[in-house]
XYZ file of C-alpha atoms in Angstrom:
596
model
C -26.040 -58.090 -22.551
C -24.609 -61.086 -20.658
C -22.779 -60.049 -17.366
C -20.661 -62.072 -14.989
C -19.617 -59.909 -12.218
C -16.363 -60.500 -10.357
C -14.508 -58.824 -7.407
C -12.662 -56.438 -9.589
C -15.808 -55.262 -11.374
C -17.690 -54.957 -8.177
C -14.983 -52.774 -6.751
C -14.714 -50.513 -9.768
C -18.526 -50.075 -10.084
C -19.057 -49.513 -6.378
C -16.053 -47.016 -6.170
C -17.209 -45.277 -9.389
C -20.761 -44.751 -7.997
C -19.294 -43.193 -4.832
C -16.825 -40.988 -6.823
C -19.749 -39.920 -9.047
C -21.712 -38.784 -5.951
C -18.688 -36.897 -4.651
C -18.000 -35.337 -8.005
C -21.539 -33.882 -7.940
C -21.064 -32.645 -4.441
C -17.624 -31.014 -5.251
C -18.916 -29.432 -8.369
C -21.713 -27.676 -6.538
C -19.131 -25.593 -4.545
C -18.454 -22.305 -6.085
C -14.685 -22.632 -6.064
C -12.398 -22.990 -9.026
C -10.075 -25.647 -7.491
C -12.889 -27.576 -5.898
C -14.897 -27.571 -8.989
C -12.040 -28.831 -11.134
C -11.439 -31.519 -8.599
C -15.014 -32.542 -8.937
C -14.457 -32.940 -12.749
C -11.514 -35.178 -12.153
C -13.652 -37.412 -9.895
C -16.413 -37.424 -12.651
C -14.010 -38.593 -15.250
C -12.566 -41.211 -13.023
C -16.177 -42.297 -12.200
C -17.070 -42.772 -15.870
C -13.753 -44.627 -16.414
C -14.265 -46.859 -13.434
C -17.910 -47.868 -13.975
C -17.117 -48.382 -17.646
C -14.170 -50.544 -16.961
C -16.095 -52.465 -14.245
C -18.915 -53.340 -16.640
C -16.157 -54.193 -19.381
C -14.727 -56.741 -16.993
C -18.145 -58.184 -16.294
C -19.082 -58.810 -19.888
C -18.561 -62.218 -21.735
C -18.431 -61.163 -25.315
C -16.194 -58.690 -27.400
C -19.076 -56.463 -28.805
C -20.334 -55.623 -25.299
C -16.733 -54.978 -24.138
C -16.117 -52.656 -27.050
C -19.137 -50.612 -26.248
C -18.021 -50.143 -22.599
C -14.628 -49.363 -23.904
C -16.013 -46.468 -25.981
C -17.730 -45.210 -22.951
C -14.575 -45.469 -20.723
C -12.722 -43.220 -23.124
C -14.933 -40.369 -22.282
C -13.385 -40.591 -18.880
C -9.949 -41.759 -19.940
C -9.345 -38.819 -22.222
C -10.556 -36.231 -19.826
C -8.889 -37.416 -16.567
C -5.393 -36.052 -17.516
C -7.098 -32.834 -18.747
C -8.897 -32.036 -15.610
C -6.022 -33.259 -13.507
C -3.720 -30.780 -15.105
C -6.215 -27.863 -14.764
C -6.728 -28.882 -11.174
C -2.920 -28.698 -10.557
C -2.588 -25.501 -12.458
C -5.266 -23.909 -10.195
C -3.732 -25.188 -6.930
C -0.348 -23.811 -7.895
C -1.765 -20.438 -8.892
C -1.023 -20.806 -12.561
C -4.555 -20.851 -13.910
C -3.773 -18.040 -16.231
C -2.318 -20.631 -18.648
C -5.489 -22.570 -19.355
C -7.310 -19.243 -19.503
C -5.606 -18.620 -22.850
C -8.222 -19.864 -25.491
C -5.587 -21.553 -27.652
C -4.026 -23.733 -24.792
C -7.320 -24.930 -23.581
C -8.526 -25.640 -27.117
C -5.479 -27.761 -27.927
C -6.058 -29.933 -24.737
C -9.842 -30.336 -25.442
C -9.081 -31.105 -29.132
C -6.648 -33.780 -28.307
C -9.090 -35.567 -25.878
C -11.892 -35.202 -28.556
C -9.570 -36.621 -31.410
C -8.538 -39.639 -29.238
C -12.131 -40.513 -28.457
C -13.080 -40.311 -32.124
C -10.113 -42.634 -33.005
C -11.299 -45.162 -30.395
C -14.908 -45.055 -31.564
C -13.891 -45.439 -35.229
C -10.995 -47.815 -34.754
C -12.575 -50.696 -36.768
C -12.175 -48.412 -39.878
C -8.429 -47.491 -39.375
C -6.943 -49.534 -36.569
C -4.579 -46.619 -35.539
C -5.585 -46.924 -31.832
C -5.749 -50.647 -31.572
C -4.005 -52.744 -34.161
C -5.978 -55.688 -32.964
C -8.088 -56.696 -29.911
C -9.899 -59.937 -28.891
C -11.567 -61.539 -25.923
C -9.078 -63.602 -23.945
C -10.832 -66.361 -21.930
C -7.559 -67.911 -20.532
C -7.752 -66.055 -17.197
C -10.130 -66.336 -14.375
C -12.660 -64.290 -16.156
C -12.921 -63.089 -19.833
C -10.927 -59.840 -20.600
C -10.107 -57.896 -23.708
C -6.473 -58.281 -24.913
C -5.119 -55.435 -27.033
C -2.288 -54.867 -29.386
C -1.621 -51.082 -29.091
C -1.484 -48.908 -32.211
C 0.393 -45.804 -32.909
C -2.454 -43.602 -31.632
C -2.655 -45.513 -28.443
C 1.109 -45.080 -27.747
C 0.958 -41.350 -28.697
C -2.052 -40.871 -26.233
C -0.318 -42.906 -23.495
C 2.653 -40.538 -23.813
C 0.282 -37.429 -23.720
C -1.608 -38.932 -20.867
C 1.477 -39.435 -18.587
C 2.953 -36.252 -19.783
C -0.039 -34.225 -18.311
C 0.207 -36.308 -15.211
C 3.898 -35.592 -14.801
C 3.392 -31.798 -15.248
C 0.599 -31.714 -12.738
C 2.673 -33.781 -10.330
C 5.609 -31.506 -10.640
C 3.340 -28.298 -10.054
C 1.904 -30.002 -6.853
C 5.350 -30.879 -5.476
C 6.770 -27.308 -6.263
C 3.772 -25.778 -4.591
C 3.847 -27.851 -1.417
C 7.648 -27.799 -1.188
C 7.194 -24.076 -0.190
C 4.624 -24.745 2.497
C 5.295 -24.475 6.167
C 6.250 -27.686 8.075
C 3.067 -27.435 10.156
C 1.179 -28.780 7.113
C 3.290 -31.959 6.417
C 0.435 -34.460 6.673
C -1.558 -32.480 4.192
C 1.390 -32.162 1.855
C 2.345 -35.838 1.999
C -1.342 -36.850 1.345
C -1.564 -34.807 -1.911
C 1.928 -35.759 -3.120
C 1.402 -39.550 -2.498
C -1.975 -39.277 -4.332
C -0.126 -37.815 -7.383
C 2.514 -40.475 -7.361
C 0.191 -43.566 -7.181
C -0.576 -43.635 -10.900
C 3.227 -43.593 -11.609
C 4.023 -46.427 -9.270
C 1.109 -48.515 -10.581
C 2.114 -47.903 -14.190
C 5.743 -48.892 -13.482
C 4.548 -52.101 -11.796
C 2.292 -52.829 -14.786
C 5.128 -52.115 -17.189
C 7.452 -54.599 -15.450
C 4.818 -57.306 -15.240
C 3.664 -57.013 -11.740
C -0.109 -57.727 -12.381
C -2.604 -59.613 -10.314
C -4.289 -60.844 -13.619
C -3.017 -60.855 -17.076
C -4.537 -58.120 -19.280
C -5.972 -56.317 -16.266
C -5.370 -52.540 -16.619
C -4.541 -51.222 -13.073
C -4.705 -47.565 -13.951
C -8.410 -47.027 -12.922
C -7.460 -48.715 -9.674
C -4.548 -46.353 -9.267
C -6.709 -43.373 -9.834
C -9.128 -44.744 -7.245
C -6.268 -44.414 -4.738
C -5.391 -40.987 -5.951
C -9.008 -39.790 -5.544
C -9.069 -41.339 -2.114
C -6.002 -39.689 -0.848
C -7.044 -36.218 -2.320
C -10.435 -36.758 -0.606
C -8.693 -37.398 2.678
C -6.647 -34.262 2.252
C -9.675 -32.194 1.532
C -11.814 -33.496 4.292
C -9.557 -34.643 7.034
C -6.600 -32.284 6.698
C -8.479 -29.314 5.218
C -6.525 -29.118 2.058
C -8.335 -26.024 0.884
C -7.677 -24.306 4.170
C -3.935 -24.758 3.469
C -3.554 -23.776 -0.146
C -3.224 -20.088 -1.000
C -6.912 -19.742 -1.920
C -6.607 -16.063 -2.373
C -3.211 -15.840 -3.904
C -4.189 -14.280 -7.141
C -6.337 -11.630 -5.487
C -3.452 -10.870 -3.136
C -0.974 -10.507 -5.919
C -3.371 -8.159 -7.861
C -3.585 -5.935 -4.696
C 0.004 -6.271 -3.569
C 0.007 -2.692 -2.077
C -2.325 -3.871 0.665
C -1.393 -6.512 3.224
C -3.358 -9.795 3.224
C -3.701 -12.635 5.738
C -5.676 -15.812 5.217
C -6.344 -17.564 8.448
C -8.127 -20.803 9.499
C -10.780 -21.336 12.196
C -8.140 -21.490 14.914
C -6.936 -18.074 13.730
C -3.654 -19.571 12.355
C -2.161 -17.912 9.367
C -2.392 -20.244 6.293
C -1.513 -17.769 3.591
C -0.147 -14.166 3.422
C 1.444 -11.745 0.906
C 4.742 -9.944 1.367
C 3.206 -6.555 1.978
C 1.857 -7.632 5.341
C 5.393 -7.842 6.753
C 6.016 -4.013 6.921
C 3.209 -3.937 9.733
C 4.718 -6.622 11.921
C 6.991 -6.162 14.943
C 9.419 -8.546 13.283
C 9.215 -7.860 9.498
C 11.875 -10.467 8.675
C 10.306 -13.224 10.675
C 10.229 -16.629 8.953
C 7.590 -17.994 11.115
C 4.389 -16.491 9.777
C 2.585 -19.464 8.297
C 1.160 -21.350 11.192
C 1.410 -18.373 13.625
C -1.654 -17.128 15.463
C -3.031 -13.685 14.505
C -2.815 -12.667 18.100
C 0.931 -13.109 18.021
C 1.344 -11.086 14.954
C -0.885 -8.185 15.931
C -0.948 -8.177 19.744
C -3.404 -6.038 21.838
C -5.818 -5.663 18.962
C -8.898 -6.511 20.891
C -11.396 -5.000 18.342
C -10.045 -7.183 15.589
C -10.054 -10.406 17.828
C -13.502 -9.774 18.983
C -14.799 -9.462 15.398
C -13.177 -12.704 14.510
C -14.558 -14.484 17.557
C -17.963 -13.200 16.800
C -17.632 -14.164 13.162
C -18.425 -10.694 12.022
C -17.305 -9.287 8.614
C -16.614 -5.692 8.061
C -13.817 -3.147 8.696
C -11.931 -2.388 11.878
C -9.354 0.388 12.366
C -6.060 -0.581 13.960
C -2.889 1.309 15.095
C 0.235 -0.856 14.852
C 3.854 -0.114 15.555
C 6.796 -1.723 13.505
C 10.392 -0.917 12.898
C 9.125 1.207 9.941
C 7.122 3.424 12.191
C 3.545 3.741 13.226
C 0.660 2.741 10.823
C -3.025 3.495 10.848
C -4.627 0.422 9.291
C -8.075 -0.636 8.303
C -8.655 -4.358 8.526
C -11.281 -5.538 6.199
C -12.616 -9.101 7.314
C -14.079 -11.482 4.648
C -15.283 -15.049 5.390
C -15.136 -17.758 2.807
C -17.440 -20.171 4.319
C -19.628 -20.342 1.236
C -16.798 -20.682 -1.151
C -15.137 -23.627 0.589
C -15.488 -27.376 0.237
C -14.071 -27.890 3.675
C -13.847 -25.673 6.754
C -13.832 -21.885 7.277
C -11.212 -19.653 5.965
C -11.007 -15.962 6.567
C -9.274 -13.305 4.500
C -8.146 -10.051 6.179
C -7.068 -7.222 4.055
C -5.044 -4.509 5.765
C -5.138 -1.230 4.143
C -2.726 1.440 5.166
C -4.571 4.666 6.121
C -1.475 6.465 7.388
C -1.138 8.634 4.264
C -4.844 9.288 4.153
C -4.911 10.539 7.780
C -1.756 12.533 7.245
C -3.395 14.139 4.300
C -6.539 14.814 6.258
C -4.392 16.396 9.069
C -2.563 18.410 6.609
C -5.863 19.546 5.044
C -7.145 20.581 8.427
C -3.890 22.468 9.186
C -4.234 24.205 5.832
C -7.907 24.990 6.738
C -6.692 26.530 9.883
C -3.923 28.527 8.212
C -6.429 29.750 5.561
C -8.635 30.824 8.439
C -5.767 32.654 10.266
C -4.776 34.164 6.849
C -8.466 35.425 6.358
C -8.463 36.925 9.789
C -5.213 38.609 9.249
C -6.544 40.032 5.842
C -9.557 41.279 7.700
C -7.480 42.936 10.239
C -5.202 44.506 7.465
C -8.307 46.018 5.828
C -9.418 47.327 9.361
C -5.988 48.943 9.734
C -6.224 50.476 6.367
C -9.691 51.790 7.045
C -8.673 53.245 10.519
C -4.964 53.618 11.135
C -4.075 54.668 7.612
C -7.115 56.824 7.146
C -6.681 58.852 10.352
C -3.122 60.188 9.936
C -3.923 61.202 6.320
C -7.068 62.884 7.333
C -5.292 64.777 10.114
C -2.546 65.895 7.708
C -5.193 66.964 5.128
C -7.029 69.036 7.778
C -3.896 70.745 8.952
C -2.815 71.624 5.512
C -6.357 72.911 4.768
C -6.242 75.120 7.908
C -2.840 76.548 6.869
C -4.137 77.414 3.391
C -7.170 79.137 4.952
C -4.894 81.021 7.456
C -6.711 79.215 10.373
C -3.474 78.484 12.126
C -0.217 80.373 12.434
C 3.213 79.211 11.511
C 4.183 78.730 15.206
C 1.193 76.682 15.734
C 2.083 74.478 12.731
C 5.626 74.097 14.119
C 3.977 72.762 17.386
C 1.924 70.220 15.388
C 4.728 69.119 12.977
C 6.360 66.543 15.402
C 3.018 64.773 15.812
C 2.390 65.002 12.080
C 5.851 63.603 11.347
C 5.310 60.643 13.620
C 2.020 60.074 11.789
C 3.727 60.112 8.463
C 6.419 57.803 9.514
C 3.895 55.370 11.000
C 1.904 55.575 7.715
C 5.029 54.947 5.592
C 6.013 51.964 7.793
C 2.483 50.610 7.678
C 2.337 50.933 3.879
C 5.755 49.263 3.480
C 4.679 46.225 5.531
C 1.359 45.929 3.882
C 3.085 46.067 0.510
C 5.753 43.499 1.414
C 3.220 41.120 3.066
C 0.953 41.346 0.019
C 3.798 40.725 -2.373
C 4.997 37.720 -0.382
C 1.403 36.203 -0.791
C 1.473 36.349 -4.539
C 2.317 33.005 -6.075
C 4.102 34.823 -8.885
C 6.409 36.776 -6.629
C 9.737 34.992 -7.076
C 12.935 35.097 -5.066
C 16.271 36.475 -6.190
C 18.664 34.536 -4.003
C 22.208 35.452 -4.274
C 25.451 35.687 -2.213
C 25.900 38.917 -0.344
C 28.062 40.330 2.480
C 25.865 40.319 5.622
C 28.075 43.079 7.305
C 27.705 45.519 4.572
C 23.895 45.104 4.636
C 23.746 45.465 8.476
C 25.818 48.663 8.363
C 23.359 50.242 5.755
C 20.477 49.431 7.999
C 22.203 50.761 11.127
C 22.961 53.944 9.264
C 19.262 54.280 8.226
C 18.167 53.921 11.838
C 20.745 56.211 13.417
C 18.391 59.398 13.452
C 15.493 57.639 15.144
C 17.920 55.875 17.597
C 19.752 59.158 18.391
C 16.314 60.806 19.179
C 16.048 58.355 22.095
C 19.855 58.397 22.847
C 19.936 54.723 22.017
C 23.361 53.238 21.148
C 23.477 50.605 18.289
C 26.553 48.276 18.310
C 27.116 45.892 15.416
C 29.673 43.114 15.769
C 29.434 41.289 12.481
C 32.714 40.165 11.011
C 33.669 41.314 7.535
C 33.356 38.776 4.791
C 30.391 37.026 6.336
C 28.669 35.698 3.142
C 25.132 34.381 3.236
C 22.790 33.125 0.490
C 19.301 34.697 0.282
C 17.104 37.298 -1.251
C 18.957 40.306 0.065
C 15.928 42.687 -0.190
C 13.932 40.375 1.972
C 16.541 40.026 4.568
C 17.056 43.748 4.582
C 13.344 44.213 5.164
C 13.394 41.719 8.122
C 16.428 43.502 9.790
C 14.733 46.786 9.199
C 11.590 45.721 11.024
C 13.664 44.239 13.945
C 15.816 47.317 14.271
C 12.645 49.569 14.169
C 10.937 47.437 16.833
C 14.041 47.501 19.023
C 14.247 51.300 18.929
C 10.430 51.687 19.513
C 10.509 49.522 22.690
C 13.848 50.793 24.308
C 14.205 53.402 26.833
C 16.433 56.331 26.478
C 20.100 55.266 26.969
C 19.592 51.576 25.989
C 21.659 49.470 23.763
C 20.979 47.372 20.760
C 23.634 44.684 19.914
C 23.867 43.209 16.533
C 26.105 40.032 16.304
C 26.531 36.960 14.153
C 27.862 33.416 14.546
C 28.031 30.353 12.260
C 25.599 27.694 13.447
C 25.124 24.343 11.747
C 25.346 25.318 8.129
C 23.568 28.683 8.746
C 24.555 32.082 9.931
C 22.651 33.163 13.030
C 22.179 36.896 13.135
C 21.048 38.207 16.486
C 19.326 41.579 17.297
C 19.398 42.040 21.083
C 18.038 44.942 23.078
C 17.703 45.673 26.777
C 14.212 47.296 26.425
C 10.900 46.690 27.977
C 10.870 42.864 26.987
C 7.738 40.865 25.959
C 5.413 38.724 27.984
C 5.371 34.970 27.146
C 1.837 34.905 26.108
C 2.516 37.595 23.698
C 5.613 35.911 22.396
C 3.434 32.795 21.487
C 1.267 34.924 19.161
C 4.095 37.177 17.819
C 4.432 35.572 14.409
C 0.823 34.750 13.815
C -0.639 38.070 13.319
C -3.050 37.568 16.280
C -1.060 39.807 18.597
C -2.326 43.441 18.657
C 0.495 45.967 18.513
C 1.476 47.809 21.592
C 2.850 51.295 21.647
C 6.578 52.074 22.307
C 8.216 53.732 25.114
C 7.452 57.161 23.699
C 4.052 56.249 22.582
C 5.208 55.135 19.125
C 2.422 53.352 17.287
C 2.801 49.908 15.536
C 0.831 47.751 13.230
C 1.589 44.254 14.337
C 2.253 43.218 10.814
C 6.134 43.639 10.753
C 6.928 40.353 12.422
C 4.394 38.486 10.279
C 6.276 39.725 7.278
C 9.591 38.827 8.937
C 8.464 35.195 9.530
C 7.184 34.834 5.992
C 10.317 36.153 4.400
C 12.628 34.010 6.520
C 10.703 30.832 5.616
C 10.666 31.762 1.965
C 14.542 31.903 2.147
C 14.841 28.447 3.837
C 15.645 30.187 7.143
C 13.965 30.774 10.447
C 13.306 33.386 13.154
C 13.080 32.862 16.846
C 12.716 35.247 19.832
C 13.762 35.082 23.471
C 12.434 37.754 25.802
C 11.847 38.599 29.468
C 9.697 41.498 30.576
C 12.050 44.305 32.123
C 15.302 42.552 30.761
C 15.009 42.743 26.987
C 14.463 40.951 23.766
C 16.635 38.856 21.566
C 15.586 38.006 17.937
C 17.662 35.342 16.162
C 17.681 35.100 12.351
C 18.970 31.835 10.755
C 20.137 32.697 7.238
C 21.582 29.888 4.858
C 25.225 30.270 3.813
C 24.632 28.356 0.694
C 21.907 27.014 -1.742
C 19.753 24.225 -0.477
C 19.853 21.021 -2.610
C 16.584 21.900 -4.529
C 18.043 25.293 -5.437
C 21.387 23.649 -6.571
C 19.666 21.133 -8.822
C 17.543 23.823 -10.310
C 20.583 25.926 -11.089
C 22.374 22.823 -12.514
C 19.545 22.168 -14.943
C-alpha cells in the first residue's frame, strides 16, 4: 500500500491509538456504564484509525479497504452510545430485552454487509471515486438509499441518547454544573459538526468531520470522568435503591457529600421536606452520629446502629456501609443503606413482655394449684371430719352448734375460692366469648347490694348506693357483676364494725366510672402496686376472714376484656376506693363486627 500521511491522518491515527488504549482501560472496570463507555471509545478508535489511514492512501482500492474497516466502528458507535446513555439515565431495562438489542445489532450488521458488498448492488454508495483536486487525494462519494437510511438511523440514536442525558442531568443539583455541562457539550458536538458540514463549512472538500467531532465528544466525556468525577455524580446505585425502596439509601463521595439518595431516606431526617440533600454533608443530615462518622473516616465497611429523631418519631436504624472503590472508574463512592429496626425492636420488646407475662401467669397458675391443694382441701377435710364425728356420735348437738359458725365461714370461703378459680380459668380460655349488651347499671348494683346485705349486717356495715336510674352501660353484664361482687366482698371483709361502703357513678370521657369506696383499714402502697398481678398474698379481714388473692386478678382481667379499666386509691387507716371504667357504647371494632 502507498501512503502519504498528512496532518488530518496523523491526528486521527494518533487520537485513535490513545482512544484504543483508554477503551481497554475503561472496559477492564467492572461497571456497566464505564464498560459501555469503553465500547464507545473502541468503536471511535476503529473509525478514527481507519479514516486516518484512508486519508493517507493514494489509490481507490486501498481506500475502499479502509472504508470497510471504518464501518465496523461507524455502525457500532451510535449503538454503544445509546446503550451508554440508557445506562446513565437508569433505563437499561430497555436494552436488556432481547428483541430490542437484537434489532440494534442486526441493523449495524446489515449496514456493514451492504458496505462490504456495495460493488454488487450500489445501495450504499451509488458511485465513489478518488478525487485528487484537493490538497491530498480523498474519496468522493455519491450516497445511495442505504447510506441515507443509515445516516438517519445514526443521528436518531444520537438524538435519543442526547435527550436522555439532558433529561438526566437537568434533575441534578447545581453543585455539579461543571460536570453536567461537560457531558452535555460532549453530546452536542456531533450535531454542531454535522450542521456545519451540511451547510458547507468544511476545511477541505470531501473531508468527513464526524470522526473529528466524536474525538471531541470522547475528550469531553473523558474530562467529565476523570476531572469532574462523572461517575461519582451519577446515580450509580439507582436501580438497586429503587428495588429496595423500603430502606433508605445514600450515595456519598470521598468528601462525605451526598451525590444520590432515594425518597425513603427523608423520613429519617430532621427536615424531611428539605430540597437541599444533594451536595449536603452526611454530618449535617445525621448529626451526632459519631460511630457512623468514625467508620467512614476509617474506611470501614460494615453495620452501625443509630438512633435518630425526626418529625415522624424516633427510629432505630442499622446503617450498612458499602464502598465502591473496585467498581468505579474514577474516585471512591460509598453506599449507605439505612434499615429501620424500630419495628423489630418493638417486636422483640413485645416478645420480652409476653415472656414476662407468661412467667407471671405460670407463677399464678402454680399458686392456684397450691391454693387448691391446701386452702381448698383443708376446709373440706374439716367438714368431712365433723360430719363423721356426728355420725359416730362422737360430738353432741351443742358442740356441733359451737363449731357451725367456723364451718360456715370455711364453706363461704371455699365457695368464693371455687367461684374465682372458675371465673379466672374461663377468662383464660380462648374460646370463652363475651356477651356484650346494654344493661341498667343501677339495677345490677341493687341486686349485688341485696346479695351482700346479710354479711354486711353481721358486721354492722352500712352500704349506700348512689347510682342514678337509667344509667346504661355496654359490657358483659355477668363479668361486671362478678367484678362488683368481688369488690363488695373485699370492702366488707376489710371494714370494721360500723363502717360505710359508698357506691356511686359518674360519666367520665365516654365511660361510666363506678366507684366502690369504704372507710376500712386501707392498703399499703407496696401492696397496691402488686394488687392486680396475683403476686400479692391475701391478708385476713377485720374478723379474721380468709381471702385467696385471686379476686382482684379476675376483676382486672374482666375489665380489660370489656374495654374498660380498674384503678385503686387507698391509704392505710383511711380507706380504699376502687374505680371501674365501663364503656357506655360499643367500641369501633365491635360496631364494625356487628355491621358486618
